Coordinates of C-alpha atoms and ligand atoms in Angstrom, one line a residue:
M85 CA 85.6 21.8 -12.2
Q86 CA 85.4 19.8 -8.9
E87 CA 84.4 15.8 -9.5
K88 CA 81.1 14.9 -7.7
Q89 CA 82.0 12.6 -4.8
P90 CA 79.8 9.6 -5.0
K91 CA 76.9 10.3 -1.9
P92 CA 78.0 7.6 1.0
P93 CA 75.3 5.0 1.3
L94 CA 72.9 5.9 4.1
L95 CA 72.9 4.1 7.6
L96 CA 69.5 2.4 8.1
L97 CA 69.9 -0.4 11.4
S98 CA 73.4 -1.0 13.1
S99 CA 72.7 -3.9 16.3
Q100 CA 75.0 -6.4 18.0
L101 CA 73.5 -9.8 17.2
S102 CA 74.9 -13.1 17.6
L103 CA 75.9 -15.7 14.9
Q104 CA 76.6 -19.2 16.1
N105 CA 77.2 -17.7 20.1
R106 CA 79.6 -15.0 19.0
G107 CA 79.1 -11.3 19.1
Y108 CA 79.0 -9.3 15.8
E109 CA 78.2 -5.9 14.9
V110 CA 75.7 -6.3 12.1
T111 CA 74.9 -2.9 10.1
L112 CA 72.6 -2.5 7.4
N113 CA 72.9 0.3 4.6
S114 CA 71.5 1.2 1.6
A115 CA 74.3 -0.3 -0.6
F116 CA 75.5 -3.4 1.8
L117 CA 74.7 -6.0 4.8
S118 CA 77.8 -6.3 6.9
W119 CA 78.8 -8.0 9.7
K120 CA 81.9 -8.1 11.8
E121 CA 82.8 -10.4 14.9
V122 CA 82.9 -8.1 18.1
E123 CA 86.7 -8.8 19.4
T124 CA 86.1 -8.9 23.3
R125 CA 89.1 -8.0 25.7
Q126 CA 89.7 -11.5 27.0
K127 CA 89.8 -12.5 23.3
R128 CA 93.2 -10.1 23.0
T129 CA 96.2 -12.1 22.5
A130 CA 99.6 -10.9 23.7
A131 CA 100.1 -10.1 20.5
N132 CA 97.9 -7.8 19.6
I133 CA 97.0 -6.3 23.1
Y134 CA 98.3 -2.5 23.1
G135 CA 96.5 -2.2 19.3
P136 CA 93.0 -1.1 18.9
L137 CA 90.3 -2.9 19.0
K138 CA 89.7 -4.7 16.2
A139 CA 87.0 -6.3 13.9
A140 CA 87.7 -9.6 12.8
G141 CA 86.0 -12.0 10.5
S142 CA 84.3 -9.1 8.4
H143 CA 81.4 -10.0 6.0
Y144 CA 79.8 -7.6 3.5
V145 CA 76.7 -8.3 1.1
P146 CA 75.2 -5.9 -1.3
V147 CA 72.1 -5.5 -0.9
C148 CA 71.2 -6.2 -4.6
E149 CA 72.4 -9.5 -4.0
I150 CA 70.4 -10.6 -1.3
I151 CA 67.7 -13.1 -2.2
S152 CA 65.4 -13.3 1.0
V153 CA 65.0 -12.7 4.6
Q154 CA 62.8 -14.9 6.9
E155 CA 62.6 -15.0 10.5
T156 CA 63.7 -18.0 11.7
E157 CA 61.8 -20.5 13.9
E158 CA 64.6 -21.7 16.2
D159 CA 65.1 -25.4 17.4
C160 CA 67.5 -27.4 19.7
P161 CA 68.1 -30.6 20.8
S162 CA 66.1 -31.8 23.9
T163 CA 68.1 -33.3 26.2
G164 CA 68.3 -37.1 26.4
I165 CA 65.8 -38.2 23.5
G166 CA 67.9 -37.5 20.8
K167 CA 65.0 -35.3 19.1
W168 CA 64.7 -31.9 17.6
Q169 CA 62.3 -29.8 19.6
K170 CA 61.2 -26.0 19.5
V171 CA 62.7 -23.8 21.8
P172 CA 60.1 -23.0 24.8
Q173 CA 59.1 -19.7 25.3
S174 CA 61.3 -19.3 28.6
L175 CA 64.4 -20.6 26.4
A176 CA 63.2 -16.5 24.4
E177 CA 65.2 -14.4 26.2
S178 CA 68.6 -15.7 25.5
N179 CA 69.0 -14.9 21.6
Q180 CA 66.6 -17.1 20.6
Y181 CA 65.0 -15.1 18.1
A182 CA 66.2 -15.0 14.6
F183 CA 66.2 -14.3 11.2
T184 CA 68.0 -15.7 8.2
V185 CA 69.5 -13.9 5.2
S186 CA 69.6 -16.0 1.5
Y187 CA 72.5 -14.3 -0.5
V188 CA 74.5 -14.8 -3.6
E189 CA 78.1 -16.1 -3.5
R190 CA 80.5 -16.5 -5.8
T191 CA 82.3 -20.1 -6.2
Q192 CA 84.7 -21.0 -8.7
K193 CA 84.4 -20.8 -12.8
H194 CA 81.7 -18.2 -12.2
R195 CA 79.2 -20.3 -10.6
W196 CA 76.9 -18.3 -8.0
R197 CA 75.2 -20.6 -5.0
C198 CA 73.0 -19.7 -2.2
S199 CA 74.2 -19.3 1.3
E200 CA 73.0 -18.2 4.2
V201 CA 73.5 -16.6 7.9
T202 CA 70.8 -16.7 10.5
L203 CA 71.3 -13.4 13.2
H204 CA 70.3 -14.1 16.5
C205 CA 68.5 -11.7 18.7
T206 CA 67.0 -10.8 22.3
D207 CA 64.2 -9.5 21.8
R208 CA 61.4 -10.2 18.5
T209 CA 60.5 -6.5 18.3
L210 CA 64.6 -6.3 16.8
C211 CA 64.4 -9.2 15.0
L212 CA 61.0 -7.8 13.4
Q213 CA 62.7 -4.8 12.9
W214 CA 66.0 -6.0 11.1
V215 CA 63.6 -8.5 8.9
Q216 CA 61.3 -6.1 8.0
A217 CA 64.6 -3.6 7.2
I218 CA 65.8 -5.6 5.0
R219 CA 63.0 -6.4 3.0
E220 CA 62.8 -2.5 2.6
Q221 CA 65.4 -2.5 0.8
L222 CA 64.8 -5.5 -1.4
S223 CA 60.9 -4.0 -2.5
L224 CA 63.1 -1.2 -3.8
L225 CA 64.7 -3.6 -6.6
T226 CA 62.2 -3.1 -9.1
I227 CA 64.5 -4.5 -11.8
R228 CA 63.7 -7.8 -10.0
P229 CA 61.0 -10.2 -11.5
K230 CA 58.1 -11.3 -9.6
R231 CA 55.9 -13.5 -12.3
L232 CA 57.9 -15.6 -14.4
L233 CA 56.7 -17.8 -17.5
V234 CA 58.7 -21.1 -17.7
Y235 CA 58.7 -23.2 -20.6
I236 CA 60.7 -27.0 -20.0
N237 CA 61.6 -29.1 -22.8
P238 CA 61.7 -32.5 -21.4
Y239 CA 63.7 -34.0 -24.2
G240 CA 66.5 -31.4 -24.0
G241 CA 70.1 -32.8 -23.4
K242 CA 70.1 -35.9 -20.9
H243 CA 66.0 -35.5 -20.8
R244 CA 67.0 -33.9 -17.4
G245 CA 65.2 -30.6 -18.0
K246 CA 62.1 -31.4 -15.9
R247 CA 64.3 -32.4 -12.7
I248 CA 66.6 -29.7 -12.9
Y249 CA 64.0 -27.3 -12.5
E250 CA 62.0 -29.1 -9.6
Q251 CA 64.8 -29.8 -8.0
K252 CA 67.3 -26.9 -8.1
V253 CA 65.4 -23.9 -9.7
A254 CA 61.8 -24.1 -8.3
P255 CA 62.7 -24.0 -4.6
I256 CA 65.1 -21.0 -5.2
F257 CA 62.1 -18.8 -6.9
S258 CA 59.9 -19.6 -4.4
R259 CA 62.1 -18.8 -1.7
A260 CA 62.6 -15.2 -3.3
S261 CA 58.8 -15.0 -3.6
I262 CA 58.3 -15.2 -7.6
S263 CA 55.4 -16.9 -8.7
T264 CA 55.7 -19.1 -11.9
D265 CA 53.5 -20.7 -14.6
V266 CA 55.4 -23.8 -15.6
I267 CA 54.5 -25.1 -19.2
I268 CA 56.5 -28.6 -20.1
T269 CA 56.3 -29.1 -23.8
E270 CA 54.5 -31.5 -25.6
R271 CA 56.2 -31.2 -29.0
A272 CA 58.7 -29.1 -31.0
N273 CA 57.4 -25.3 -31.5
H274 CA 55.1 -25.8 -28.8
A275 CA 56.2 -22.6 -26.7
R276 CA 57.2 -20.8 -29.9
D277 CA 53.5 -21.0 -30.8
H278 CA 52.4 -20.0 -26.9
L279 CA 54.3 -17.4 -26.7
K280 CA 53.6 -15.9 -30.4
T281 CA 49.3 -16.2 -30.3
E282 CA 48.1 -17.4 -26.9
A283 CA 50.3 -16.2 -23.9
D284 CA 48.9 -13.5 -21.9
L285 CA 52.5 -11.7 -21.8
K286 CA 51.2 -8.4 -19.7
K287 CA 50.6 -11.0 -16.7
Y288 CA 54.8 -11.7 -16.9
D289 CA 58.0 -9.8 -16.2
G290 CA 60.1 -12.2 -17.9
V291 CA 60.0 -15.6 -19.8
V292 CA 62.2 -18.6 -18.6
C293 CA 63.2 -21.5 -21.0
V294 CA 64.6 -24.8 -19.5
G295 CA 66.5 -26.9 -21.9
G296 CA 69.2 -25.6 -24.6
D297 CA 69.6 -23.2 -27.4
G298 CA 67.9 -25.0 -29.4
M299 CA 64.7 -24.3 -27.2
F300 CA 66.0 -20.9 -26.6
S301 CA 65.4 -20.2 -30.1
E302 CA 62.1 -21.2 -29.8
I303 CA 61.5 -18.6 -27.1
I304 CA 63.0 -15.4 -29.0
H305 CA 61.5 -16.8 -32.0
G306 CA 57.9 -16.7 -30.2
L307 CA 58.8 -12.9 -28.6
I308 CA 60.1 -11.5 -31.4
S309 CA 57.0 -12.5 -34.0
R310 CA 55.0 -11.5 -31.0
T311 CA 56.3 -8.0 -30.4
Q312 CA 56.5 -7.2 -34.5
C313 CA 53.0 -8.7 -34.8
D314 CA 51.8 -6.3 -31.8
S315 CA 53.9 -3.4 -33.7
G316 CA 52.5 -3.9 -37.4
V317 CA 55.9 -5.0 -38.8
D318 CA 56.5 -6.9 -41.4
Q319 CA 59.2 -9.6 -40.5
N320 CA 59.4 -10.9 -43.9
R321 CA 61.1 -7.3 -45.1
A322 CA 64.8 -8.0 -45.0
D323 CA 65.6 -4.3 -44.3
E324 CA 62.7 -3.6 -41.9
T325 CA 63.9 -2.0 -38.1
L326 CA 62.7 -4.9 -35.5
I327 CA 61.0 -3.8 -32.7
P328 CA 63.2 -4.4 -29.2
C329 CA 61.2 -7.3 -27.4
S330 CA 60.1 -5.7 -23.6
L331 CA 60.4 -9.2 -21.7
R332 CA 63.9 -10.6 -20.6
I333 CA 64.6 -14.5 -21.0
G334 CA 66.2 -16.5 -18.6
I335 CA 67.9 -19.6 -19.4
I336 CA 68.3 -22.7 -17.2
P337 CA 70.8 -24.9 -19.2
A338 CA 69.5 -28.4 -19.6
G339 CA 70.3 -28.7 -23.4
S340 CA 73.6 -30.3 -25.3
T341 CA 75.5 -27.5 -26.3
D342 CA 74.2 -24.2 -23.9
C343 CA 76.3 -21.7 -25.7
I344 CA 74.0 -19.1 -25.1
C345 CA 73.9 -19.7 -21.4
Y346 CA 77.6 -20.1 -21.3
A347 CA 78.3 -17.4 -23.1
T348 CA 76.1 -14.8 -21.2
V349 CA 77.0 -16.2 -17.6
G350 CA 80.2 -17.8 -17.8
S351 CA 79.2 -21.4 -17.2
N352 CA 76.4 -23.9 -18.0
D353 CA 75.1 -24.4 -14.1
P354 CA 71.5 -24.1 -13.1
V355 CA 71.4 -22.9 -9.7
T356 CA 73.5 -19.8 -11.3
S357 CA 71.4 -18.9 -14.0
A358 CA 68.2 -19.3 -11.4
L359 CA 70.3 -16.7 -9.2
H360 CA 70.8 -14.2 -12.1
I361 CA 67.2 -14.5 -12.7
V362 CA 66.6 -13.5 -9.0
V363 CA 68.8 -10.6 -8.8
G364 CA 67.1 -9.2 -12.0
D365 CA 70.1 -9.2 -14.0
S366 CA 69.6 -7.6 -17.7
Q367 CA 71.6 -8.5 -20.8
P368 CA 71.1 -7.1 -24.1
M369 CA 71.9 -9.1 -26.6
D370 CA 72.1 -8.5 -30.7
V371 CA 70.0 -11.1 -32.6
C372 CA 71.0 -11.8 -36.9
S373 CA 67.5 -12.2 -39.2
I374 CA 68.0 -14.6 -41.7
H375 CA 65.9 -14.2 -45.0
H376 CA 65.6 -15.6 -48.5
N377 CA 64.4 -13.6 -51.2
N378 CA 62.6 -11.4 -48.6
T379 CA 60.7 -14.3 -47.0
F380 CA 61.7 -14.3 -43.3
L381 CA 63.4 -17.8 -42.4
R382 CA 64.6 -17.6 -39.3
Y383 CA 66.8 -15.8 -36.2
S384 CA 70.0 -16.6 -34.7
V385 CA 72.2 -15.5 -31.7
S386 CA 74.8 -18.0 -31.8
L387 CA 76.8 -20.3 -34.6
L388 CA 75.4 -19.6 -37.9
G389 CA 77.3 -22.5 -39.9
Y390 CA 77.5 -23.8 -43.5
G391 CA 79.6 -26.4 -44.6
F392 CA 81.5 -28.1 -41.4
Y393 CA 78.9 -27.0 -38.7
G394 CA 75.7 -27.5 -41.1
D395 CA 77.0 -31.4 -41.6
V396 CA 77.6 -31.9 -38.3
L397 CA 74.1 -30.9 -37.3
T398 CA 72.1 -32.9 -40.2
D399 CA 74.2 -35.9 -39.4
S400 CA 73.6 -35.7 -35.6
E401 CA 69.6 -35.0 -35.9
R402 CA 69.8 -38.8 -36.8
K403 CA 71.4 -39.5 -33.2
R404 CA 69.7 -37.6 -30.8
W405 CA 69.0 -40.8 -29.1
M406 CA 72.7 -40.3 -28.1
G407 CA 72.2 -37.2 -26.2
P408 CA 75.0 -34.3 -26.1
A409 CA 77.7 -37.0 -27.2
R410 CA 75.9 -37.0 -30.8
Y411 CA 78.0 -34.0 -31.8
D412 CA 81.0 -35.7 -30.7
I413 CA 81.0 -38.7 -33.1
S414 CA 79.2 -36.8 -36.1
G415 CA 81.8 -34.0 -35.3
V416 CA 84.6 -37.1 -36.3
K417 CA 82.2 -37.8 -39.3
T418 CA 82.1 -34.9 -40.9
F419 CA 85.9 -34.3 -40.4
L420 CA 86.9 -37.5 -41.8
S421 CA 84.3 -36.8 -44.7
H422 CA 86.3 -33.5 -45.9
H423 CA 83.9 -32.0 -48.0
Y424 CA 84.5 -28.7 -49.5
Y425 CA 81.5 -25.8 -50.4
E426 CA 82.0 -23.2 -53.2
G427 CA 79.7 -19.9 -53.1
T428 CA 79.8 -16.6 -52.3
I429 CA 79.9 -14.2 -49.7
S430 CA 79.3 -10.4 -49.7
F431 CA 79.1 -8.5 -46.1
L432 CA 79.1 -4.9 -45.0
P433 CA 81.7 -4.8 -42.8
A434 CA 82.0 -2.7 -39.4
D435 CA 83.5 0.4 -38.4
E436 CA 87.0 -0.6 -36.2
N437 CA 84.7 1.4 -33.2
V438 CA 82.8 -1.9 -32.7
G439 CA 86.5 -3.7 -31.9
T440 CA 87.8 -6.3 -33.9
P441 CA 88.0 -10.1 -34.1
R442 CA 91.7 -10.0 -33.5
D443 CA 91.4 -8.0 -30.6
K444 CA 92.7 -9.6 -27.2
L445 CA 90.1 -7.9 -25.1
Q446 CA 86.8 -9.6 -24.7
C447 CA 83.2 -8.9 -24.1
R448 CA 82.9 -9.0 -20.2
S449 CA 80.5 -7.5 -18.0
G450 CA 79.5 -3.7 -18.4
C451 CA 81.6 -4.1 -21.8
N452 CA 83.0 -0.7 -22.7
I453 CA 82.3 -1.6 -26.6
C454 CA 78.3 -3.0 -26.5
R455 CA 78.0 0.5 -24.4
L456 CA 79.0 2.5 -27.1
P457 CA 76.6 4.8 -29.1
S458 CA 77.2 3.3 -32.3
A459 CA 75.9 -0.1 -30.5
D460 CA 73.1 1.7 -29.5
K461 CA 69.9 -0.1 -29.1
Q462 CA 68.0 -0.7 -32.5
V463 CA 68.8 -0.2 -36.0
S464 CA 67.0 2.9 -36.7
K465 CA 69.2 4.0 -34.0
D466 CA 72.4 2.4 -35.0
E467 CA 72.2 3.9 -39.0
E468 CA 71.9 7.4 -37.1
S469 CA 75.5 6.6 -35.9
I470 CA 77.2 4.2 -38.4
S471 CA 79.9 6.1 -39.8
D472 CA 79.9 7.1 -43.3
T473 CA 81.7 4.5 -45.1
E474 CA 79.3 1.9 -43.2
K475 CA 76.4 4.0 -44.5
K476 CA 77.9 4.2 -48.4
G477 CA 77.5 0.2 -47.8
V478 CA 80.9 -0.6 -49.5
W479 CA 80.0 -3.9 -49.8
Q480 CA 83.1 -6.9 -49.8
V481 CA 82.7 -9.7 -52.4
I482 CA 84.9 -12.9 -51.6
R483 CA 84.1 -16.7 -53.9
G484 CA 86.0 -19.5 -53.2
K485 CA 86.1 -23.2 -51.9
F486 CA 85.4 -23.6 -48.3
L487 CA 85.3 -26.3 -45.6
A488 CA 83.0 -23.7 -42.9
I489 CA 81.8 -20.1 -43.1
N490 CA 80.6 -19.3 -39.7
A491 CA 79.0 -16.4 -38.7
A492 CA 78.8 -15.8 -34.9
C493 CA 77.0 -12.9 -33.4
M494 CA 78.8 -14.0 -29.9
S495 CA 81.7 -15.6 -28.8
C496 CA 80.0 -19.1 -29.0
A497 CA 81.9 -20.3 -25.8
C498 CA 80.7 -23.5 -24.5
P499 CA 82.2 -26.5 -22.1
R500 CA 83.6 -28.1 -25.9
S501 CA 85.3 -24.8 -26.5
P502 CA 85.4 -22.6 -23.4
K503 CA 86.6 -19.2 -25.3
G504 CA 84.3 -20.1 -28.1
L505 CA 84.1 -20.1 -32.1
S506 CA 85.0 -16.7 -31.9
P507 CA 86.6 -15.1 -28.7
A508 CA 86.2 -11.3 -29.5
A509 CA 82.8 -11.3 -30.3
H510 CA 80.6 -8.7 -28.5
L511 CA 77.3 -10.1 -26.9
A512 CA 75.8 -6.7 -28.2
N513 CA 77.4 -4.3 -30.5
G514 CA 75.4 -5.1 -33.7
T515 CA 77.6 -7.0 -35.5
A516 CA 78.3 -10.6 -35.9
D517 CA 81.8 -12.0 -36.9
L518 CA 82.5 -13.5 -40.4
I519 CA 85.2 -16.7 -40.2
L520 CA 85.7 -18.2 -43.3
V521 CA 87.6 -21.3 -43.2
R522 CA 89.0 -22.1 -47.1
K523 CA 89.4 -25.5 -48.6
C524 CA 92.6 -27.1 -47.1
S525 CA 94.2 -30.2 -45.4
R526 CA 92.3 -32.7 -43.1
F527 CA 95.4 -32.2 -41.2
D528 CA 95.8 -27.9 -41.1
F529 CA 91.6 -28.4 -40.8
L530 CA 92.2 -30.5 -37.7
R531 CA 94.9 -28.3 -36.2
H532 CA 92.4 -25.3 -36.4
L533 CA 89.8 -27.1 -35.1
L534 CA 92.1 -27.9 -32.3
R535 CA 92.6 -24.7 -31.4
H536 CA 88.6 -24.0 -30.2
T537 CA 89.9 -26.0 -27.4
N538 CA 92.9 -24.4 -26.4
K539 CA 94.6 -21.0 -25.9
D540 CA 96.0 -20.9 -29.4
D541 CA 94.7 -18.3 -32.1
Q542 CA 92.3 -20.3 -34.1
F543 CA 92.6 -17.5 -36.6
D544 CA 95.9 -17.3 -37.0
H545 CA 96.3 -19.8 -40.2
P546 CA 96.4 -18.8 -43.7
F547 CA 93.7 -20.6 -44.8
V548 CA 91.1 -18.5 -42.4
E549 CA 89.8 -15.2 -42.6
V550 CA 87.5 -13.4 -39.8
Y551 CA 85.5 -10.1 -40.9
R552 CA 83.3 -8.0 -38.2
V553 CA 80.1 -7.7 -40.0
R554 CA 76.8 -5.9 -39.7
Q555 CA 75.2 -8.0 -42.9
F556 CA 76.5 -10.6 -45.2
R557 CA 75.0 -12.7 -48.0
F558 CA 75.9 -16.1 -48.9
T559 CA 74.6 -17.7 -52.6
P560 CA 76.5 -21.2 -52.9
R561 CA 77.8 -21.7 -56.6
Y562 CA 75.0 -24.1 -57.7
E563 CA 72.7 -21.1 -57.3
E564 CA 74.4 -18.7 -58.9
T565 CA 73.1 -16.7 -62.3
D566 CA 74.9 -16.8 -65.4
S567 CA 76.1 -13.5 -65.1
E568 CA 77.9 -14.0 -61.8
L569 CA 78.8 -17.0 -63.3
E570 CA 80.4 -15.2 -66.2
L571 CA 82.0 -13.1 -63.7
R572 CA 83.3 -15.3 -61.9
E573 CA 85.0 -17.0 -65.0
A574 CA 86.4 -13.6 -66.1
E575 CA 88.0 -12.8 -62.6
G576 CA 90.8 -15.3 -62.3
S577 CA 91.7 -13.4 -59.7
G578 CA 95.5 -13.9 -57.7
R579 CA 94.1 -15.0 -54.8
K580 CA 91.8 -17.4 -55.9
R581 CA 94.6 -18.9 -58.0
F582 CA 96.5 -19.0 -54.9
F583 CA 94.2 -21.5 -52.9
S584 CA 93.3 -23.5 -56.0
Q585 CA 97.0 -23.7 -56.2
I586 CA 97.4 -25.0 -52.6
C587 CA 94.5 -27.5 -53.0
R588 CA 96.3 -28.7 -56.3
E589 CA 99.8 -28.9 -54.8
H590 CA 98.6 -30.2 -51.2
P591 CA 98.9 -33.9 -51.6
A592 CA 97.2 -35.1 -48.1
C593 CA 94.2 -32.9 -49.5
T594 CA 91.4 -34.9 -51.0
C595 CA 88.2 -32.8 -50.2
S596 CA 85.1 -33.5 -52.6
L597 CA 83.3 -30.9 -53.4
A598 CA 79.1 -31.2 -52.0
H599 CA 76.0 -29.5 -50.9
S600 CA 75.4 -28.4 -47.4
S601 CA 72.7 -26.5 -45.4
W602 CA 73.1 -23.8 -42.6
N603 CA 73.1 -24.7 -39.0
C604 CA 71.1 -22.1 -37.2
D605 CA 71.6 -22.3 -33.4
G606 CA 71.3 -25.9 -33.9
E607 CA 68.6 -26.0 -36.2
I608 CA 68.7 -27.0 -40.0
L609 CA 68.1 -24.2 -42.3
P610 CA 66.5 -25.4 -45.7
H611 CA 67.8 -22.6 -47.6
A612 CA 71.4 -22.2 -48.6
A613 CA 71.3 -18.6 -50.4
I614 CA 70.7 -16.4 -47.6
Q615 CA 70.8 -13.1 -46.5
V616 CA 71.6 -12.0 -42.8
R617 CA 71.4 -8.9 -40.9
V618 CA 72.7 -8.2 -37.3
H619 CA 69.5 -6.8 -35.2
C620 CA 71.6 -4.6 -32.2
Q621 CA 70.0 -5.2 -28.7
L622 CA 66.9 -6.9 -30.0
I623 CA 66.6 -8.8 -27.2
K624 CA 67.8 -9.0 -22.7
L625 CA 68.6 -11.9 -21.1
F626 CA 68.3 -12.1 -17.4
A627 CA 72.5 -12.2 -17.0
R628 CA 75.0 -9.6 -17.1
G629 CA 77.8 -11.0 -19.5
I630 CA 80.8 -13.0 -18.2
E631 CA 82.3 -11.3 -15.1
E632 CA 85.8 -10.7 -15.2
Q633 CA 87.9 -13.1 -12.6
S634 CA 89.1 -10.6 -10.2
V635 CA 85.5 -9.9 -9.4
F636 CA 84.9 -13.2 -7.6
E637 CA 88.6 -14.6 -6.5
E638 CA 88.9 -11.1 -4.6
P639 CA 86.5 -10.8 -1.2
Y640 CA 85.1 -7.3 -1.1
T641 CA 87.1 -4.9 1.0
L642 CA 86.6 -2.0 3.0
S643 CA 88.2 0.3 1.1
A644 CA 86.0 -1.1 -1.8
I645 CA 83.1 -0.3 -0.1
Ligands
LIG960 C1 87.5 -32.8 -33.6 C2 88.1 -31.8 -32.4 C3 86.8 -31.0 -32.8 C4 87.1 -29.9 -32.2 C5 85.5 -29.1 -31.8 C6 85.4 -27.9 -31.2 C7 84.9 -27.1 -31.8 C8 83.5 -26.6 -30.7 C9 83.0 -25.3 -30.9 C10 81.5 -25.3 -30.7 C11 80.2 -24.1 -31.2 C12 79.7 -24.3 -31.0 C13 78.3 -23.1 -30.8 C14 77.0 -23.7 -30.7 C15 75.9 -23.8 -31.4 C16 74.7 -24.6 -30.6 O1 73.5 -23.3 -30.7 C17 74.2 -25.5 -31.7 C18 72.8 -26.0 -30.4 O2 73.0 -26.4 -28.9 P1 72.0 -27.1 -28.3 O3 70.2 -27.1 -28.9 O4 71.9 -26.9 -27.1 O5 72.7 -28.6 -29.4 N1 75.3 -26.6 -30.7 C19 76.0 -27.6 -32.1 O6 75.6 -26.8 -33.3 C20 76.8 -28.5 -31.6 C21 78.4 -28.1 -32.9 C22 79.3 -29.2 -32.1 C23 80.5 -29.3 -33.1 C24 81.2 -30.1 -33.0
ADP961 N1 58.4 -31.3 -26.1 C1 58.9 -31.9 -27.1 N2 58.9 -32.9 -28.0 C2 60.2 -33.1 -28.9 N3 60.8 -31.8 -29.5 C3 60.9 -30.6 -28.5 C4 60.0 -30.4 -27.4 N4 60.2 -29.6 -26.8 C5 61.0 -28.8 -27.6 N5 61.2 -29.5 -28.5 C6 62.4 -29.3 -29.8 O1 63.7 -29.9 -29.3 C7 64.9 -29.4 -29.8 C8 65.9 -29.6 -29.2 O2 65.9 -28.6 -27.7 P1 67.1 -28.4 -27.1 O3 66.5 -28.1 -25.6 O4 67.7 -27.3 -27.6 O5 67.6 -30.0 -26.3 P2 69.4 -29.9 -27.0 O6 70.2 -29.1 -26.4 O7 69.7 -31.1 -26.8 O8 69.5 -30.0 -28.4 C9 64.4 -28.1 -30.4 O9 64.5 -27.8 -31.8 C10 63.1 -27.7 -29.8 O10 62.0 -27.2 -30.7
CA962 CA1 77.4 -8.7 -31.7

């Protein structure tokens, strides 16, 4: 059978225009805007005199990465007085009509910038023809948002949310003709409550939050609860199939960790995030629901951590005045206290077709694993495609003493840990990575923590286990029922003996047993015993996942087009 060839892009307009007093062949087709310098015969050097006329300095901008186009009012310096003034009408004949195209340019480290090119024409009709043709192409991009509801947390991170929005983001939205309603929050949970009960969501194409992971968490709680409420779904039932939210969420990073932004875009740069919103990117994301005895507690998308990360958070909340540095101080303090926690974890492992936590391949833009039918949309659908083993519900149970129990629904990459807590975790495969750090010496735990900051494998330690799961439960030992405790005493498994032996025999291990709480995306959970379930692709972000490095390192070439 013959393979279908993709249709070549449709040529829409082509003219010779000028850019910085040089002639350029400018072309617009349905996929790209391009401009190539036209080399004149006079410019030919002895080296290429017998060769074909070559176009030097070619530039290609995908139409989907054009931000806006505007007719440009040309100014030029007036002679003598050193001031700038409007070009007189008499000069209009000589290339003084111009239009400016703003577009996305990729720079280092996954950052995007807004770049501009101003092209000059000899007559106004041609200039307007160009502006209209480009605008028409932009109007076909219906995935782009036109109206956004923006919430700013003025106290997140270094208290710079309002300034970041006004100086870096609002001008980009206005250039892209996006209208906004902006709410500066006045208290914690203001945004959540407004979204849940008051906001007229039909008016908007998306919601934007300016702040950190805590602020994002408010937004998803508001949106998910509203969606379930509107559809009559009871969030308190842990086995409910949740309804996905239709509005996309944009994150302008202005918090302390900003891991959700970093792990979905590749940087914590407000301009980059604003541009991903403008071009209308869409990235589905898994969400964990957390219940206690059939009572809904919270949702989580990044880190759900008991023990070490729970204690870091509890301590850091008392140091909020320090800003993002609070996590470093509390991190060191918690590390030195070296507490361990006893309990039982049971989990439902995921099939290997959704990858494993030890994979070398990471979740990137257009990830094949997240596109698999098994990771498809909502829980109802993924139940259809979950394998027999998973359907049969072969739960595994692990009892023990742990320094940390972490569940990562995504990599949790952030500036502190550029590859994240679980580097191979996926944004939208319907699973979370459950990381168990058993009781070990301070020195070993430090080695494990430091590996989050370099290229070494943080799971390659005998006291660390990692599982890809769809659901899990945790019960701290002090909440276990008598029958559970009896079972535990009776067991005395080889593994258990092995690990308690490590601690008895390790002179450096001076752990002390303690109670902890869960760190849920930076918020403290009041319960230690919890049930967690991953809901595949419950929300969507204005993001595209982290782009492969080559996409922004290699410029577009003619053959690629
Ligand atoms: C002694 C060397 C220690 C090196 C440890 C490095 C490990 C860093 C892993 C970071 C994982 C971060 C997961 C993200 C969690 C956020 O959701 C949460 C809230 O963020 P925000 O609202 O923006 O403040 N942040 C944290 O819980 C901070 C954890 C920091 C631990 C040091
Ligand atoms: N106006 C406000 N006053 C006080 N707290 C707020 C306000 N708006 C939001 N919050 C809360 O601030 C906390 C931290 O917000 P976040 O933006 O994540 O900053 P950070 O990353 O520094 O923790 C969240 O729990 C959020 O609910
Ligand atoms: Ca996931």
